[in-house]
C-alpha cells in the first residue's frame, strides 16, 4: 500500500470535485509531500515550492498590472477626488489663487499643463503600479489618463458649483477658480484609482 492510500488526508483537497481547492489546501499537500520525500534535494525543491506558493497566496496592493478604465476605476477616482478636493473647497485661498490666475492667463495654462503632467507622472512614470495603456482614445490618449482627468475636473465643477464657491455669471473667473480645485482633485483621483490596484 502506498503512502497516499495509507494517509486519507493526502489528496483530500481534490477528492471532492465539487469543491474548489484553495491555496491553503495546496500548502497542506506540499507539507505532507515534504514529510514523505527522502532525498534532500527533492525535499529542498518542495520547500522552495512552498515558499513560492506562500508568496502567491498573499497578494500585495502594489506591483499589480493595471489596464483599461471602467466604472469601478471611475468610482475609485471619484473617491480620491473628493478626499483631496474637500480641503480645497473649504479653503479661502483657493478663491484667491483662482482670482490671481484669472488675471494672469499664462498661470492657468501652467496650472493645467502641470496638473496633467503630475497625473501622467503618477500613473505612468512613478511606477507605483504597472499601468499599461490599453486601447487608447483616438489612438494616442490613454483611457486611464482621460478618465482620471475627466472625473476629477467634472467633480471639481460640480462641487464648486453646488457648494456656492464659484459664480458662473463670470465664466472665466469660475473656470480659473475651479482649475485650482481640479489640480488637487486630479492628484487624488490618480492615487485613488491606482492604489487599490484594479
mmCIF file of C-alpha atoms in Angstrom, residues 66-170:
data_model
loop_
_atom_site.group_PDB
_atom_site.id
_atom_site.type_symbol
_atom_site.label_atom_id
_atom_site.label_comp_id
_atom_site.label_asym_id
_atom_site.label_seq_id
_atom_site.Cartn_x
_atom_site.Cartn_y
_atom_site.Cartn_z
ATOM 1 C CA UNK A 66 -3.410 47.714 -14.343
ATOM 2 C CA UNK A 67 -5.035 48.208 -17.736
ATOM 3 C CA UNK A 68 -8.194 49.781 -19.103
ATOM 4 C CA UNK A 69 -10.549 52.112 -17.250
ATOM 5 C CA UNK A 70 -14.056 51.027 -16.255
ATOM 6 C CA UNK A 71 -16.846 52.124 -13.892
ATOM 7 C CA UNK A 72 -15.027 50.630 -10.918
ATOM 8 C CA UNK A 73 -11.941 52.709 -11.732
ATOM 9 C CA UNK A 74 -14.099 55.809 -12.197
ATOM 10 C CA UNK A 75 -15.647 55.270 -8.758
ATOM 11 C CA UNK A 76 -12.186 54.964 -7.188
ATOM 12 C CA UNK A 77 -11.082 58.150 -8.972
ATOM 13 C CA UNK A 78 -14.213 59.933 -7.719
ATOM 14 C CA UNK A 79 -13.495 58.941 -4.116
ATOM 15 C CA UNK A 80 -9.888 60.120 -4.435
ATOM 16 C CA UNK A 81 -11.063 63.407 -5.980
ATOM 17 C CA UNK A 82 -13.479 64.113 -3.155
ATOM 18 C CA UNK A 83 -10.979 63.224 -0.417
ATOM 19 C CA UNK A 84 -8.331 65.548 -1.868
ATOM 20 C CA UNK A 85 -10.824 68.182 -3.023
ATOM 21 C CA UNK A 86 -12.837 68.898 0.108
ATOM 22 C CA UNK A 87 -9.963 70.778 1.832
ATOM 23 C CA UNK A 88 -9.624 72.908 -1.320
ATOM 24 C CA UNK A 89 -13.354 73.646 -1.340
ATOM 25 C CA UNK A 90 -13.430 74.978 2.206
ATOM 26 C CA UNK A 91 -10.154 76.883 1.957
ATOM 27 C CA UNK A 92 -10.484 80.577 1.092
ATOM 28 C CA UNK A 93 -7.064 80.558 -0.539
ATOM 29 C CA UNK A 94 -8.498 78.546 -3.426
ATOM 30 C CA UNK A 95 -10.688 81.513 -4.431
ATOM 31 C CA UNK A 96 -7.808 83.973 -4.101
ATOM 32 C CA UNK A 97 -5.483 81.824 -6.213
ATOM 33 C CA UNK A 98 -8.248 81.491 -8.811
ATOM 34 C CA UNK A 99 -8.569 85.292 -8.923
ATOM 35 C CA UNK A 100 -4.822 85.603 -9.478
ATOM 36 C CA UNK A 101 -4.905 83.008 -12.252
ATOM 37 C CA UNK A 102 -7.832 84.823 -13.893
ATOM 38 C CA UNK A 103 -5.730 87.982 -14.017
ATOM 39 C CA UNK A 104 -2.740 86.073 -15.433
ATOM 40 C CA UNK A 105 -3.916 83.659 -18.187
ATOM 41 C CA UNK A 106 -0.458 82.124 -18.567
ATOM 42 C CA UNK A 107 -0.814 80.879 -14.992
ATOM 43 C CA UNK A 108 -3.934 78.945 -15.982
ATOM 44 C CA UNK A 109 -2.022 77.222 -18.789
ATOM 45 C CA UNK A 110 0.839 76.364 -16.420
ATOM 46 C CA UNK A 111 -1.630 75.074 -13.808
ATOM 47 C CA UNK A 112 -3.491 72.830 -16.258
ATOM 48 C CA UNK A 113 -0.376 71.531 -18.024
ATOM 49 C CA UNK A 114 1.362 70.987 -14.698
ATOM 50 C CA UNK A 115 -1.642 69.107 -13.308
ATOM 51 C CA UNK A 116 -1.863 66.804 -16.310
ATOM 52 C CA UNK A 117 1.895 66.306 -16.165
ATOM 53 C CA UNK A 118 1.651 65.298 -12.497
ATOM 54 C CA UNK A 119 -1.114 62.813 -13.281
ATOM 55 C CA UNK A 120 0.937 61.317 -16.132
ATOM 56 C CA UNK A 121 3.929 61.046 -13.812
ATOM 57 C CA UNK A 122 1.838 59.418 -11.108
ATOM 58 C CA UNK A 123 0.187 56.910 -13.430
ATOM 59 C CA UNK A 124 2.938 56.034 -15.874
ATOM 60 C CA UNK A 125 6.335 57.224 -14.605
ATOM 61 C CA UNK A 126 6.441 56.790 -10.798
ATOM 62 C CA UNK A 127 5.734 53.042 -11.200
ATOM 63 C CA UNK A 128 3.617 52.822 -8.046
ATOM 64 C CA UNK A 129 1.755 50.222 -10.098
ATOM 65 C CA UNK A 130 2.438 48.794 -13.538
ATOM 66 C CA UNK A 131 -0.124 50.754 -15.573
ATOM 67 C CA UNK A 132 -0.489 49.617 -19.174
ATOM 68 C CA UNK A 133 -2.013 51.721 -21.934
ATOM 69 C CA UNK A 134 -4.926 49.695 -23.273
ATOM 70 C CA UNK A 135 -6.922 50.738 -26.375
ATOM 71 C CA UNK A 136 -6.102 54.486 -26.231
ATOM 72 C CA UNK A 137 -8.748 57.006 -27.270
ATOM 73 C CA UNK A 138 -8.203 58.401 -30.777
ATOM 74 C CA UNK A 139 -5.207 56.089 -30.975
ATOM 75 C CA UNK A 140 -2.972 58.057 -28.575
ATOM 76 C CA UNK A 141 -4.849 59.323 -25.460
ATOM 77 C CA UNK A 142 -4.638 56.744 -22.638
ATOM 78 C CA UNK A 143 -8.110 55.845 -21.334
ATOM 79 C CA UNK A 144 -6.945 55.898 -17.722
ATOM 80 C CA UNK A 145 -5.450 59.383 -18.088
ATOM 81 C CA UNK A 146 -8.622 60.680 -19.771
ATOM 82 C CA UNK A 147 -10.786 59.011 -17.139
ATOM 83 C CA UNK A 148 -8.848 60.336 -14.153
ATOM 84 C CA UNK A 149 -8.641 63.878 -15.564
ATOM 85 C CA UNK A 150 -12.286 63.851 -16.697
ATOM 86 C CA UNK A 151 -13.670 62.531 -13.400
ATOM 87 C CA UNK A 152 -11.628 64.974 -11.317
ATOM 88 C CA UNK A 153 -12.494 68.004 -13.465
ATOM 89 C CA UNK A 154 -16.199 67.165 -13.509
ATOM 90 C CA UNK A 155 -16.129 66.601 -9.739
ATOM 91 C CA UNK A 156 -14.431 69.973 -9.240
ATOM 92 C CA UNK A 157 -17.014 71.768 -11.400
ATOM 93 C CA UNK A 158 -19.982 70.107 -9.696
ATOM 94 C CA UNK A 159 -18.744 70.541 -6.125
ATOM 95 C CA UNK A 160 -17.541 74.121 -6.593
ATOM 96 C CA UNK A 161 -20.931 74.990 -8.099
ATOM 97 C CA UNK A 162 -23.126 73.092 -5.641
ATOM 98 C CA UNK A 163 -21.265 74.478 -2.636
ATOM 99 C CA UNK A 164 -21.507 78.039 -3.996
ATOM 100 C CA UNK A 165 -17.749 78.529 -4.303
ATOM 101 C CA UNK A 166 -17.984 79.889 -7.856
ATOM 102 C CA UNK A 167 -20.386 82.135 -9.724
ATOM 103 C CA UNK A 168 -20.769 81.116 -13.358
ATOM 104 C CA UNK A 169 -22.061 84.599 -14.204
ATOM 105 C CA UNK A 170 -18.340 85.251 -14.693
#
